[in-house]
Amino acid sequence: MARIISIVNQKGGVGKTTTAVNLAAYLAHHGKFVLLIDLDPQGNASSGLGINMRELEYGIYDTLASNLTMKDIIQSSNVDGLSVAPSTPDLAGARVELVDQEMREFKLHNVVLEVRNDYDYIIIDCPPSLCLLTVNGMVASEEALIPVQTEYYALEGLSQLLSTVDLVKKSLKPELEILGAVMTMYDERNKLSKEVFNELYQFFPNKIFRTVIPRNTRLAEAPSFGKSILHYDKRSPGAKAYKRLAQELISLEN
Ligand SMILES: Nc1ncnc2c1ncn2[C@@H]1O[C@H](COP(=O)(O)OP(=O)(O)O)[C@@H](O)[C@H]1O
Ligand SMILES: [Mg+2]
């Protein structure tokens, strides 16, 4: 049965999608069967793996709002062992459309169950807000991974995020745990980075990944070629970091 991990942070631009795509790619590279679910209407995780949203007939929206199954919409990606449940622009409407539906927080959970045995890892890239889509992502998962950008305001909003995770755990998904925080865009020459790192340690004792993702332009360039860093530049510091992060995650398997 797959480990199901949601990548969450209501702040935009902190490295959720970059982490979802490249972590998923390296988990697959380490021989795991991986499904990446793109739950952001922007579709950056889908396009970052070479999937053109505009050519798709169906996406994750159709599993939530009508009755298509995961198997109807899953696409293979350009990374061996990595499949994608892509986003399409109509996913933006799901936030509003789902609001009056019964069990609206469990829509994704229910469709994910049906493919859980087909993968070792299911990674869910959530949008940058604490909206119903993100709640669906959390409820469908058992572990939440929180990318934190190494910047001055990094910790702002984290209490709200943690209380949302707590609320979801108490009221909807008792199995949900915080897997940990991963520092992204880390610049070791910057004194601030070390300070943020130390502060984050107080926030998440024992729950920070040892692997830190450096700021690396190759990571920012790769999506415009529709490639993960594994295929774009596997020797770059960014690639090495995501490779280590995947290894660290695998080492936490029980
Ligand atoms: N480690 C990194 N080094 C350099 N650029 C990065 C890094 N991580 C992400 N980026 C870039 O920062 C921007 C925001 O990252 P993204 O993963 O899309 O964040 P989010 O999904 O949280 O909104 C993107 O342009 C991305 O390419
Ligand atoms: Mg994103």
PDB file of N, CA and C in Angstrom, residues 181-232:
ATOM      1  N   ALA A 181       9.238  19.273   7.909  1.00  0.00           N
ATOM      2  CA  ALA A 181       9.460  20.474   7.110  1.00  0.00           C
ATOM      3  C   ALA A 181      10.756  20.291   6.326  1.00  0.00           C
ATOM      4  N   VAL A 182      10.750  20.791   5.114  1.00  0.00           N
ATOM      5  CA  VAL A 182      11.994  20.765   4.338  1.00  0.00           C
ATOM      6  C   VAL A 182      12.327  22.192   3.926  1.00  0.00           C
ATOM      7  N   MET A 183      13.572  22.575   4.183  1.00  0.00           N
ATOM      8  CA  MET A 183      13.988  23.939   3.860  1.00  0.00           C
ATOM      9  C   MET A 183      14.335  24.018   2.384  1.00  0.00           C
ATOM     10  N   THR A 184      13.765  25.007   1.710  1.00  0.00           N
ATOM     11  CA  THR A 184      14.030  25.163   0.278  1.00  0.00           C
ATOM     12  C   THR A 184      14.725  26.502   0.005  1.00  0.00           C
ATOM     13  N   MET A 185      15.352  26.568  -1.150  1.00  0.00           N
ATOM     14  CA  MET A 185      16.032  27.789  -1.613  1.00  0.00           C
ATOM     15  C   MET A 185      17.027  28.301  -0.577  1.00  0.00           C
ATOM     16  N   TYR A 186      17.706  27.369   0.038  1.00  0.00           N
ATOM     17  CA  TYR A 186      18.668  27.695   1.085  1.00  0.00           C
ATOM     18  C   TYR A 186      19.943  28.263   0.468  1.00  0.00           C
ATOM     19  N   ASP A 187      20.392  29.367   1.030  1.00  0.00           N
ATOM     20  CA  ASP A 187      21.632  29.980   0.552  1.00  0.00           C
ATOM     21  C   ASP A 187      22.611  30.008   1.716  1.00  0.00           C
ATOM     22  N   GLU A 188      23.618  29.147   1.649  1.00  0.00           N
ATOM     23  CA  GLU A 188      24.485  29.015   2.833  1.00  0.00           C
ATOM     24  C   GLU A 188      25.363  30.242   3.090  1.00  0.00           C
ATOM     25  N   ARG A 189      25.494  31.092   2.042  1.00  0.00           N
ATOM     26  CA  ARG A 189      26.304  32.300   2.263  1.00  0.00           C
ATOM     27  C   ARG A 189      25.531  33.365   3.021  1.00  0.00           C
ATOM     28  N   ASN A 190      24.210  33.147   3.085  1.00  0.00           N
ATOM     29  CA  ASN A 190      23.358  34.149   3.715  1.00  0.00           C
ATOM     30  C   ASN A 190      23.166  33.808   5.197  1.00  0.00           C
ATOM     31  N   LYS A 191      23.517  34.779   6.043  1.00  0.00           N
ATOM     32  CA  LYS A 191      23.420  34.556   7.482  1.00  0.00           C
ATOM     33  C   LYS A 191      21.970  34.280   7.904  1.00  0.00           C
ATOM     34  N   LEU A 192      21.060  34.945   7.192  1.00  0.00           N
ATOM     35  CA  LEU A 192      19.637  34.789   7.485  1.00  0.00           C
ATOM     36  C   LEU A 192      19.193  33.330   7.382  1.00  0.00           C
ATOM     37  N   SER A 193      19.737  32.615   6.373  1.00  0.00           N
ATOM     38  CA  SER A 193      19.358  31.219   6.173  1.00  0.00           C
ATOM     39  C   SER A 193      19.589  30.405   7.436  1.00  0.00           C
ATOM     40  N   LYS A 194      20.729  30.648   8.089  1.00  0.00           N
ATOM     41  CA  LYS A 194      21.047  29.883   9.309  1.00  0.00           C
ATOM     42  C   LYS A 194      20.078  30.245  10.422  1.00  0.00           C
ATOM     43  N   GLU A 195      19.732  31.538  10.480  1.00  0.00           N
ATOM     44  CA  GLU A 195      18.782  31.957  11.524  1.00  0.00           C
ATOM     45  C   GLU A 195      17.420  31.311  11.328  1.00  0.00           C
ATOM     46  N   VAL A 196      16.959  31.309  10.059  1.00  0.00           N
ATOM     47  CA  VAL A 196      15.648  30.712   9.776  1.00  0.00           C
ATOM     48  C   VAL A 196      15.689  29.226  10.138  1.00  0.00           C
ATOM     49  N   PHE A 197      16.807  28.600   9.783  1.00  0.00           N
ATOM     50  CA  PHE A 197      16.978  27.183  10.083  1.00  0.00           C
ATOM     51  C   PHE A 197      16.846  26.938  11.594  1.00  0.00           C
ATOM     52  N   ASN A 198      17.520  27.763  12.376  1.00  0.00           N
ATOM     53  CA  ASN A 198      17.469  27.590  13.835  1.00  0.00           C
ATOM     54  C   ASN A 198      16.069  27.823  14.395  1.00  0.00           C
ATOM     55  N   GLU A 199      15.401  28.837  13.857  1.00  0.00           N
ATOM     56  CA  GLU A 199      14.044  29.117  14.342  1.00  0.00           C
ATOM     57  C   GLU A 199      13.092  27.990  13.990  1.00  0.00           C
ATOM     58  N   LEU A 200      13.287  27.463  12.788  1.00  0.00           N
ATOM     59  CA  LEU A 200      12.413  26.386  12.334  1.00  0.00           C
ATOM     60  C   LEU A 200      12.581  25.153  13.220  1.00  0.00           C
ATOM     61  N   TYR A 201      13.791  24.959  13.709  1.00  0.00           N
ATOM     62  CA  TYR A 201      14.048  23.830  14.597  1.00  0.00           C
ATOM     63  C   TYR A 201      13.210  23.906  15.848  1.00  0.00           C
ATOM     64  N   GLN A 202      12.979  25.159  16.308  1.00  0.00           N
ATOM     65  CA  GLN A 202      12.147  25.301  17.504  1.00  0.00           C
ATOM     66  C   GLN A 202      10.682  25.017  17.181  1.00  0.00           C
ATOM     67  N   PHE A 203      10.307  25.299  15.947  1.00  0.00           N
ATOM     68  CA  PHE A 203       8.935  25.078  15.500  1.00  0.00           C
ATOM     69  C   PHE A 203       8.635  23.593  15.296  1.00  0.00           C
ATOM     70  N   PHE A 204       9.563  22.901  14.710  1.00  0.00           N
ATOM     71  CA  PHE A 204       9.384  21.487  14.369  1.00  0.00           C
ATOM     72  C   PHE A 204      10.487  20.641  14.986  1.00  0.00           C
ATOM     73  N   PRO A 205      10.530  20.513  16.308  1.00  0.00           N
ATOM     74  CA  PRO A 205      11.615  19.702  16.866  1.00  0.00           C
ATOM     75  C   PRO A 205      11.529  18.276  16.317  1.00  0.00           C
ATOM     76  N   ASN A 206      12.656  17.748  15.903  1.00  0.00           N
ATOM     77  CA  ASN A 206      12.738  16.385  15.352  1.00  0.00           C
ATOM     78  C   ASN A 206      11.952  16.172  14.070  1.00  0.00           C
ATOM     79  N   LYS A 207      11.458  17.235  13.490  1.00  0.00           N
ATOM     80  CA  LYS A 207      10.655  17.049  12.275  1.00  0.00           C
ATOM     81  C   LYS A 207      11.165  17.911  11.131  1.00  0.00           C
ATOM     82  N   ILE A 208      12.466  18.093  11.068  1.00  0.00           N
ATOM     83  CA  ILE A 208      13.026  18.802   9.922  1.00  0.00           C
ATOM     84  C   ILE A 208      13.886  17.821   9.153  1.00  0.00           C
ATOM     85  N   PHE A 209      13.703  17.787   7.859  1.00  0.00           N
ATOM     86  CA  PHE A 209      14.546  16.907   7.058  1.00  0.00           C
ATOM     87  C   PHE A 209      15.997  17.364   7.143  1.00  0.00           C
ATOM     88  N   ARG A 210      16.877  16.408   7.272  1.00  0.00           N
ATOM     89  CA  ARG A 210      18.302  16.745   7.299  1.00  0.00           C
ATOM     90  C   ARG A 210      18.734  17.337   5.974  1.00  0.00           C
ATOM     91  N   THR A 211      18.118  16.845   4.909  1.00  0.00           N
ATOM     92  CA  THR A 211      18.444  17.364   3.591  1.00  0.00           C
ATOM     93  C   THR A 211      17.848  18.756   3.431  1.00  0.00           C
ATOM     94  N   VAL A 212      18.690  19.673   2.994  1.00  0.00           N
ATOM     95  CA  VAL A 212      18.253  21.045   2.748  1.00  0.00           C
ATOM     96  C   VAL A 212      18.358  21.286   1.244  1.00  0.00           C
ATOM     97  N   ILE A 213      17.344  21.913   0.661  1.00  0.00           N
ATOM     98  CA  ILE A 213      17.381  22.158  -0.789  1.00  0.00           C
ATOM     99  C   ILE A 213      18.007  23.532  -1.039  1.00  0.00           C
ATOM    100  N   PRO A 214      19.128  23.572  -1.743  1.00  0.00           N
ATOM    101  CA  PRO A 214      19.785  24.867  -1.979  1.00  0.00           C
ATOM    102  C   PRO A 214      19.053  25.689  -3.038  1.00  0.00           C
ATOM    103  N   ARG A 215      19.272  26.969  -3.023  1.00  0.00           N
ATOM    104  CA  ARG A 215      18.811  27.782  -4.150  1.00  0.00           C
ATOM    105  C   ARG A 215      19.684  27.416  -5.347  1.00  0.00           C
ATOM    106  N   ASN A 216      19.069  27.049  -6.437  1.00  0.00           N
ATOM    107  CA  ASN A 216      19.822  26.570  -7.592  1.00  0.00           C
ATOM    108  C   ASN A 216      19.018  26.882  -8.863  1.00  0.00           C
ATOM    109  N   THR A 217      19.584  27.699  -9.730  1.00  0.00           N
ATOM    110  CA  THR A 217      18.816  28.138 -10.908  1.00  0.00           C
ATOM    111  C   THR A 217      18.424  26.974 -11.813  1.00  0.00           C
ATOM    112  N   ARG A 218      19.189  25.896 -11.796  1.00  0.00           N
ATOM    113  CA  ARG A 218      18.828  24.749 -12.653  1.00  0.00           C
ATOM    114  C   ARG A 218      17.452  24.212 -12.280  1.00  0.00           C
ATOM    115  N   LEU A 219      17.123  24.276 -10.990  1.00  0.00           N
ATOM    116  CA  LEU A 219      15.798  23.816 -10.536  1.00  0.00           C
ATOM    117  C   LEU A 219      14.698  24.710 -11.102  1.00  0.00           C
ATOM    118  N   ALA A 220      14.992  25.995 -11.215  1.00  0.00           N
ATOM    119  CA  ALA A 220      13.995  26.937 -11.720  1.00  0.00           C
ATOM    120  C   ALA A 220      13.858  26.826 -13.239  1.00  0.00           C
ATOM    121  N   GLU A 221      14.933  26.421 -13.924  1.00  0.00           N
ATOM    122  CA  GLU A 221      14.893  26.326 -15.395  1.00  0.00           C
ATOM    123  C   GLU A 221      14.185  25.067 -15.882  1.00  0.00           C
ATOM    124  N   ALA A 222      14.354  23.970 -15.148  1.00  0.00           N
ATOM    125  CA  ALA A 222      13.895  22.656 -15.630  1.00  0.00           C
ATOM    126  C   ALA A 222      12.426  22.630 -16.083  1.00  0.00           C
ATOM    127  N   PRO A 223      11.488  23.245 -15.309  1.00  0.00           N
ATOM    128  CA  PRO A 223      10.073  23.118 -15.710  1.00  0.00           C
ATOM    129  C   PRO A 223       9.775  23.705 -17.089  1.00  0.00           C
ATOM    130  N   SER A 224      10.519  24.714 -17.508  1.00  0.00           N
ATOM    131  CA  SER A 224      10.211  25.293 -18.819  1.00  0.00           C
ATOM    132  C   SER A 224      10.604  24.341 -19.954  1.00  0.00           C
ATOM    133  N   PHE A 225      11.364  23.291 -19.615  1.00  0.00           N
ATOM    134  CA  PHE A 225      11.662  22.252 -20.604  1.00  0.00           C
ATOM    135  C   PHE A 225      10.775  21.026 -20.390  1.00  0.00           C
ATOM    136  N   GLY A 226       9.827  21.154 -19.467  1.00  0.00           N
ATOM    137  CA  GLY A 226       8.937  20.026 -19.171  1.00  0.00           C
ATOM    138  C   GLY A 226       9.672  18.858 -18.549  1.00  0.00           C
ATOM    139  N   LYS A 227      10.762  19.155 -17.837  1.00  0.00           N
ATOM    140  CA  LYS A 227      11.572  18.066 -17.279  1.00  0.00           C
ATOM    141  C   LYS A 227      11.770  18.219 -15.782  1.00  0.00           C
ATOM    142  N   SER A 228      11.884  17.077 -15.112  1.00  0.00           N
ATOM    143  CA  SER A 228      12.331  17.121 -13.720  1.00  0.00           C
ATOM    144  C   SER A 228      13.841  17.359 -13.752  1.00  0.00           C
ATOM    145  N   ILE A 229      14.391  17.683 -12.599  1.00  0.00           N
ATOM    146  CA  ILE A 229      15.831  17.968 -12.542  1.00  0.00           C
ATOM    147  C   ILE A 229      16.652  16.713 -12.852  1.00  0.00           C
ATOM    148  N   LEU A 230      16.046  15.565 -12.632  1.00  0.00           N
ATOM    149  CA  LEU A 230      16.711  14.292 -12.947  1.00  0.00           C
ATOM    150  C   LEU A 230      17.084  14.212 -14.429  1.00  0.00           C
ATOM    151  N   HIS A 231      16.211  14.708 -15.288  1.00  0.00           N
ATOM    152  CA  HIS A 231      16.498  14.665 -16.725  1.00  0.00           C
ATOM    153  C   HIS A 231      17.086  15.971 -17.241  1.00  0.00           C
ATOM    154  N   TYR A 232      16.903  17.035 -16.498  1.00  0.00           N
ATOM    155  CA  TYR A 232      17.402  18.321 -16.982  1.00  0.00           C
ATOM    156  C   TYR A 232      18.884  18.504 -16.653  1.00  0.00           C
TER     157      TYR A 232
END
